[in-house]
Short mmCIF file of N, CA, C and O in Angstrom, two decimals:
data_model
loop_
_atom_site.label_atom_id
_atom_site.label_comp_id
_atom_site.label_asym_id
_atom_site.label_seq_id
_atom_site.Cartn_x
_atom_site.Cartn_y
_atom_site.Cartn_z
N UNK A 1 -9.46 5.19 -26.93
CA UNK A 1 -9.95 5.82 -25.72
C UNK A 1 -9.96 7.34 -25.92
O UNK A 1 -9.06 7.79 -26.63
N UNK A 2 -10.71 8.07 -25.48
CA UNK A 2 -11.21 9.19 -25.76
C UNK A 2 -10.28 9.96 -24.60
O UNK A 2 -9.62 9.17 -23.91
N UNK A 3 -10.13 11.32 -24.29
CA UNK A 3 -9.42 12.12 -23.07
C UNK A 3 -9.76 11.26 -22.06
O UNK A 3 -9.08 10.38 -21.53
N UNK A 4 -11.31 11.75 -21.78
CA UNK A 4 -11.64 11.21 -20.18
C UNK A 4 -11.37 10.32 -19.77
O UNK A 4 -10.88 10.26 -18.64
N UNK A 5 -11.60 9.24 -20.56
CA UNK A 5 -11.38 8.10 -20.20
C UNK A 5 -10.42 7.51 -19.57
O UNK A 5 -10.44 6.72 -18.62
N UNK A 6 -8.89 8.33 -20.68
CA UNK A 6 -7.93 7.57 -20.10
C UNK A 6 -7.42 8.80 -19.13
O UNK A 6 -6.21 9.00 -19.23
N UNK A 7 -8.13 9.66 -18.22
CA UNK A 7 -7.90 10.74 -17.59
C UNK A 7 -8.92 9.69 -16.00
O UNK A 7 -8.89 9.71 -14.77
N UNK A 8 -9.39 9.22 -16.67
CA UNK A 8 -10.00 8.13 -15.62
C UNK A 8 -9.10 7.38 -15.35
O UNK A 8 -8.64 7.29 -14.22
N UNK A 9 -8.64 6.63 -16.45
CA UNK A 9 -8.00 5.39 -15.94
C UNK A 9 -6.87 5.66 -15.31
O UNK A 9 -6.57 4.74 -14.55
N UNK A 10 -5.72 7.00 -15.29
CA UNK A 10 -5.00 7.44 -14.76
C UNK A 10 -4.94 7.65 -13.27
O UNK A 10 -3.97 7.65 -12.52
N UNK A 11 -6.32 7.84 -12.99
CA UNK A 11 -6.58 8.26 -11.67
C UNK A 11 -7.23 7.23 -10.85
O UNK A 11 -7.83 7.62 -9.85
N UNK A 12 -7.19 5.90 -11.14
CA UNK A 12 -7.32 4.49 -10.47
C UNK A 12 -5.55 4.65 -10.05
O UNK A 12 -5.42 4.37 -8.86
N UNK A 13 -4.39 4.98 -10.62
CA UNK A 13 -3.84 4.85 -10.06
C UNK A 13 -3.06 5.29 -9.12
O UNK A 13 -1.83 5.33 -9.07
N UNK A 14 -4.18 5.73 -8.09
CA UNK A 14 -3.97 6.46 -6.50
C UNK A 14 -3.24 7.76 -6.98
O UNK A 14 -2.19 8.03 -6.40
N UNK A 15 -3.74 8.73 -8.12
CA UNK A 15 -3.57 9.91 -8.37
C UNK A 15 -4.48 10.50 -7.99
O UNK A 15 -5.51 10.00 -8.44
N UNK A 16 -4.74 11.67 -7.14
CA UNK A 16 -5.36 12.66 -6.78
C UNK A 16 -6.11 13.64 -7.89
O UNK A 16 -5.87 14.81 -7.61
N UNK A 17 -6.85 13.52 -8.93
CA UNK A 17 -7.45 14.47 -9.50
C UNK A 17 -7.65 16.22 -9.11
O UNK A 17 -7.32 17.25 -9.68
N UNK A 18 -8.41 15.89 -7.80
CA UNK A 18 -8.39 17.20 -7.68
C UNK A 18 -7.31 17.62 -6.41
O UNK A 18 -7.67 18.38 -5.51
N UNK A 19 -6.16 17.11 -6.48
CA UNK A 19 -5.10 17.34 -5.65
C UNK A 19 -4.37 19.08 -5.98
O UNK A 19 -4.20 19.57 -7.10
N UNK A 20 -4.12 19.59 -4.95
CA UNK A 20 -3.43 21.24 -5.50
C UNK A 20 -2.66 20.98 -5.22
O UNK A 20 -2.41 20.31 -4.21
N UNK A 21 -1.21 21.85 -6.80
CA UNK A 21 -0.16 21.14 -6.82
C UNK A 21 0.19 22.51 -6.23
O UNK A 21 1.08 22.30 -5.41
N UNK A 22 -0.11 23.89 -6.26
CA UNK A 22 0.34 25.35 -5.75
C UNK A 22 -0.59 26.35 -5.74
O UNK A 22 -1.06 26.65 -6.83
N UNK A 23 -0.93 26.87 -4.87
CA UNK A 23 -1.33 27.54 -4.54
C UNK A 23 -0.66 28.93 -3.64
O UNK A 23 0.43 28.98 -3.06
N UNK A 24 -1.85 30.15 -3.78
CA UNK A 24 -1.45 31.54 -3.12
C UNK A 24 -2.62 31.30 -1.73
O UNK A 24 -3.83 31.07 -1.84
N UNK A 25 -1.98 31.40 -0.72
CA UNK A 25 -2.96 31.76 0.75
C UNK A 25 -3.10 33.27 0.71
O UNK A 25 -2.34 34.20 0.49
N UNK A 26 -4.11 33.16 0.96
CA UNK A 26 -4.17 34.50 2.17
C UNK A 26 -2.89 34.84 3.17
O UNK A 26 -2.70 36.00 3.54
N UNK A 27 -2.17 33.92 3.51
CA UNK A 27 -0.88 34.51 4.71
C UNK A 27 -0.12 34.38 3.72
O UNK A 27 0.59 35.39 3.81
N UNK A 28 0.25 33.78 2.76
CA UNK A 28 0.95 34.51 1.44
C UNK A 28 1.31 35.77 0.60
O UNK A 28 2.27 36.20 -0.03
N UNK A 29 -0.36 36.26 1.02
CA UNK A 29 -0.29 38.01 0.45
C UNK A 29 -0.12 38.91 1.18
O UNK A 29 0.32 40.02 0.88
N UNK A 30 -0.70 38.23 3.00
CA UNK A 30 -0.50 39.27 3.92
C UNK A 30 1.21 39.16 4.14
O UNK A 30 1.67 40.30 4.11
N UNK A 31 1.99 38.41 4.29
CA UNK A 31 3.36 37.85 4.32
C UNK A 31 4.10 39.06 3.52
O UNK A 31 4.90 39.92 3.90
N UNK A 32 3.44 38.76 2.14
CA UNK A 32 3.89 40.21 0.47
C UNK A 32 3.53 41.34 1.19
O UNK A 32 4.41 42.18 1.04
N UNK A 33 2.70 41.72 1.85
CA UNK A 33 2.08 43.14 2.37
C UNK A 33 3.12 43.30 3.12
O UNK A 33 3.98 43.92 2.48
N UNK A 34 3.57 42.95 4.48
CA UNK A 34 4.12 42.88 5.81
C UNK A 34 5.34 43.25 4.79
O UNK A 34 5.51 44.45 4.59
N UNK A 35 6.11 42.42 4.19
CA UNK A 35 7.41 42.85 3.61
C UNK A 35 7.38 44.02 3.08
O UNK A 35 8.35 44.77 3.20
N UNK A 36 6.42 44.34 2.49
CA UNK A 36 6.07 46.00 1.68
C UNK A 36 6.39 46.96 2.46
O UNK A 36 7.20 47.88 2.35
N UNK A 37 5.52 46.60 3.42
CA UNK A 37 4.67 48.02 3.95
C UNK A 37 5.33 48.02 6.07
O UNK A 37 5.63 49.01 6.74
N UNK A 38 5.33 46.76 6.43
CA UNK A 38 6.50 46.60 7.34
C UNK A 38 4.90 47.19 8.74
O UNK A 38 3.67 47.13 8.79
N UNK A 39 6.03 47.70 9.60
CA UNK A 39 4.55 48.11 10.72
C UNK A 39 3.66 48.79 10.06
O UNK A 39 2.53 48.60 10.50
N UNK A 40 3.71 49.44 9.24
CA UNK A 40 2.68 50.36 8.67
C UNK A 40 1.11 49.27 8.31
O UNK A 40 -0.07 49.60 8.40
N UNK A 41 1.61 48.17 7.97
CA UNK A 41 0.55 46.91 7.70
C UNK A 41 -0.38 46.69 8.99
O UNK A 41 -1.25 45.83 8.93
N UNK A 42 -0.22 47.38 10.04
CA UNK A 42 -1.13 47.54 11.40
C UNK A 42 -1.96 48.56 11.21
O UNK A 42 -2.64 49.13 12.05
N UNK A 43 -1.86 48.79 9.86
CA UNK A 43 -3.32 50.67 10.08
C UNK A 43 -4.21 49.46 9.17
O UNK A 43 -5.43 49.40 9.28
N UNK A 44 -3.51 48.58 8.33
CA UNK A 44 -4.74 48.24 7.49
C UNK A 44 -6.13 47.78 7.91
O UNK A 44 -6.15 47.24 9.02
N UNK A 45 -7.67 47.89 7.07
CA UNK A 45 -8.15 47.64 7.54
C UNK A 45 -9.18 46.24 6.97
O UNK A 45 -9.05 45.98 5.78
N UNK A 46 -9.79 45.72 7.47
CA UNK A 46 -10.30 44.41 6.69
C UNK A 46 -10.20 44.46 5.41
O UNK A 46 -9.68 43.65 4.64
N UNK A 47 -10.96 45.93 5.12
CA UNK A 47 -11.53 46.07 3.57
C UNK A 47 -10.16 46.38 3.10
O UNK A 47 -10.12 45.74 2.05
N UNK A 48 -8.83 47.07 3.25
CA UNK A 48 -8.12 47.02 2.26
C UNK A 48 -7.54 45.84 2.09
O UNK A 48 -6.98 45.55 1.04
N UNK A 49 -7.65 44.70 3.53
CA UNK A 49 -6.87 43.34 2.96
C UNK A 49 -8.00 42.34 1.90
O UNK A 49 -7.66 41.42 1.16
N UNK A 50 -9.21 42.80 2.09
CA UNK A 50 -10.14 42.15 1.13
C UNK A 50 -10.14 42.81 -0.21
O UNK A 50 -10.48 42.13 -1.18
N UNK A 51 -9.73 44.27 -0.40
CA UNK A 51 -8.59 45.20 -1.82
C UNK A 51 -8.10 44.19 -2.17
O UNK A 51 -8.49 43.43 -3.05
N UNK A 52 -6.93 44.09 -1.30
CA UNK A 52 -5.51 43.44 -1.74
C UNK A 52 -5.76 41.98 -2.31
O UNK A 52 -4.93 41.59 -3.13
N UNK A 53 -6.96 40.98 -1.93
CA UNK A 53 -6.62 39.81 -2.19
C UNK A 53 -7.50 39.73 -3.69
O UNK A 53 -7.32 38.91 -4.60
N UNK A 54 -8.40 40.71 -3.65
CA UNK A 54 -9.24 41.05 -4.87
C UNK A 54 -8.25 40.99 -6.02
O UNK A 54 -8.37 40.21 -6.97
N UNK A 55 -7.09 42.05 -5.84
CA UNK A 55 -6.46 43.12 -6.66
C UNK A 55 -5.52 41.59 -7.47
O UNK A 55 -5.34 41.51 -8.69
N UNK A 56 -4.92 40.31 -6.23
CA UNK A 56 -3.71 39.83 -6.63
C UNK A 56 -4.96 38.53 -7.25
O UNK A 56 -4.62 37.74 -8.14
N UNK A 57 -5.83 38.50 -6.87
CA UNK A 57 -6.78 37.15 -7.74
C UNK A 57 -6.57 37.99 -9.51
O UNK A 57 -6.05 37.40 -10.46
N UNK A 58 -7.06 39.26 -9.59
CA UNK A 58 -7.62 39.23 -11.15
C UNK A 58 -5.82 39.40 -11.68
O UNK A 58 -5.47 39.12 -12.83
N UNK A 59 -4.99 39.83 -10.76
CA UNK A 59 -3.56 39.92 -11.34
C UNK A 59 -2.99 38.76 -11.93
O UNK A 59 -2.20 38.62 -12.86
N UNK A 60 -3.79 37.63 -10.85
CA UNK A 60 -3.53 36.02 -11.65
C UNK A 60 -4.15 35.79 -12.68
O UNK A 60 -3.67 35.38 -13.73
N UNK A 61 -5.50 36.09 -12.38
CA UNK A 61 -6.27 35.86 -13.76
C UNK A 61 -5.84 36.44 -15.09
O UNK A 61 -5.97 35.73 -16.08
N UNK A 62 -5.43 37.45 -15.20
CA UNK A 62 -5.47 38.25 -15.88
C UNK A 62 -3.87 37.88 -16.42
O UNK A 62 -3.81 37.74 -17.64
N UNK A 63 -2.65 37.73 -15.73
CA UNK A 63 -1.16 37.25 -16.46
C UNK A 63 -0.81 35.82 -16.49
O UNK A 63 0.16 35.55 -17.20
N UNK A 64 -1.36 34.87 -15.88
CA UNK A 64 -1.08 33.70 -15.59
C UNK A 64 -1.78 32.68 -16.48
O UNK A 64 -3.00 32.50 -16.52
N UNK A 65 -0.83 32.01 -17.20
CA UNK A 65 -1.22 30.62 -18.16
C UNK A 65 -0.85 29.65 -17.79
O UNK A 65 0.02 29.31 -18.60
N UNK A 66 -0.95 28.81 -16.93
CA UNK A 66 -0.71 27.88 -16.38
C UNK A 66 -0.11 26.65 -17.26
O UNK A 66 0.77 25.81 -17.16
N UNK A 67 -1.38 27.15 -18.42
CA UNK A 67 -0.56 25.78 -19.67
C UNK A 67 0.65 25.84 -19.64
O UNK A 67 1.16 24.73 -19.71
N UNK A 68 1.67 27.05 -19.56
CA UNK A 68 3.12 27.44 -20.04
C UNK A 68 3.42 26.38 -19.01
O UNK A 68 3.98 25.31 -19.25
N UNK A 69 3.05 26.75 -17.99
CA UNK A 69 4.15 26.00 -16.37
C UNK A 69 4.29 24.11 -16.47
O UNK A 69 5.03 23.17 -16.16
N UNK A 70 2.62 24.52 -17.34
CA UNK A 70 2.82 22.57 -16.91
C UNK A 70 3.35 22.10 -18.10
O UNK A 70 3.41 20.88 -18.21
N UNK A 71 3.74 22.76 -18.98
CA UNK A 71 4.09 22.46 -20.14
C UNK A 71 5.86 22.58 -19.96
O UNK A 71 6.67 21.85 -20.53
N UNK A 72 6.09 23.42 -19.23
CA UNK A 72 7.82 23.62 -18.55
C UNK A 72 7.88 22.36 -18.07
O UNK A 72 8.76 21.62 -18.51
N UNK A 73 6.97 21.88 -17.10
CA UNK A 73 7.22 20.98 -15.90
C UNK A 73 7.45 19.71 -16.59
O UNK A 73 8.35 18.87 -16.53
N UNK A 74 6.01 19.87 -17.50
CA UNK A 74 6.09 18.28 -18.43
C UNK A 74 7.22 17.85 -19.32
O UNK A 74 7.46 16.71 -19.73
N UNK A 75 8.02 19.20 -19.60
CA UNK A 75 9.40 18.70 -20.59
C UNK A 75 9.96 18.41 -19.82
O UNK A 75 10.26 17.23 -19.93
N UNK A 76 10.49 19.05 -18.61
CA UNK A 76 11.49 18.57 -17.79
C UNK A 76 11.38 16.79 -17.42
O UNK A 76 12.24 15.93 -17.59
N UNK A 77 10.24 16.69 -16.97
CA UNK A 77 9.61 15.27 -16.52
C UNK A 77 9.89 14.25 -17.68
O UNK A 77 10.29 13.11 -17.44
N UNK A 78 9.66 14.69 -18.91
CA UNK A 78 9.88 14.01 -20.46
C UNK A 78 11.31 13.06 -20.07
O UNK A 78 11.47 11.86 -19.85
N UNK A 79 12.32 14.38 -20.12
CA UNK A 79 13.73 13.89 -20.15
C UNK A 79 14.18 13.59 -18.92
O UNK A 79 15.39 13.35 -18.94
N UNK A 80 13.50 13.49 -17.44
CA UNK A 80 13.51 12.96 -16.64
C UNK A 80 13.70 11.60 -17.00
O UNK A 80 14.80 11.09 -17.21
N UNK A 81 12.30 10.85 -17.09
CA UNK A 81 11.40 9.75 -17.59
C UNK A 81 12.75 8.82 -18.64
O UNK A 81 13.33 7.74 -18.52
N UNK A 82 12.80 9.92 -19.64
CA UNK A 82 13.73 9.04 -20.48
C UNK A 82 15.20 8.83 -20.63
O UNK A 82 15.74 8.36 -21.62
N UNK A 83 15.86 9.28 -19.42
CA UNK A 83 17.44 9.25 -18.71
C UNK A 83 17.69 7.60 -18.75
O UNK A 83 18.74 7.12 -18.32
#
């Protein structure tokens, strides 16, 4: 069996493919702002919170390998699995 396939057959069993395992909201960054910046986060204006969500997308893009995490997650799960 080739990837897909058995990336198919995995997902007959009531696994969610395109399920999100984590994600960043928008009230996530405004949440990070508010802690920052405190009342002062009341002058902001659309465009700097449309800045800010710009600024923390390419900050993900740009440091974040996700392979590492699921690759953390998947060892842990390994020696989970085989206890």
């Amino acid at each position: 069996m080739n990837h897909n396939e058995i990336i198919s057959h995995l997902s007959v069993l009531d696994v969610n493919p395109s399920e999100i395992i984590y994600s960043i909201t928008m009230e996530t960054i405004l949440s990070a702002i508010v802690q920052r910046l405190g009342e002062d986060a009341l002058t902001l204006s659309l465009e700097d919170l449309h800045l800010a969500r710009e600024e923390v997308k390419e900050a993900l893009n740009h440091n974040l390998d996700e392979r590492d995490y699921i690759d953390m997650g998947l060892d842990s799960w390994e020696i989970i699995r085989n206890l």
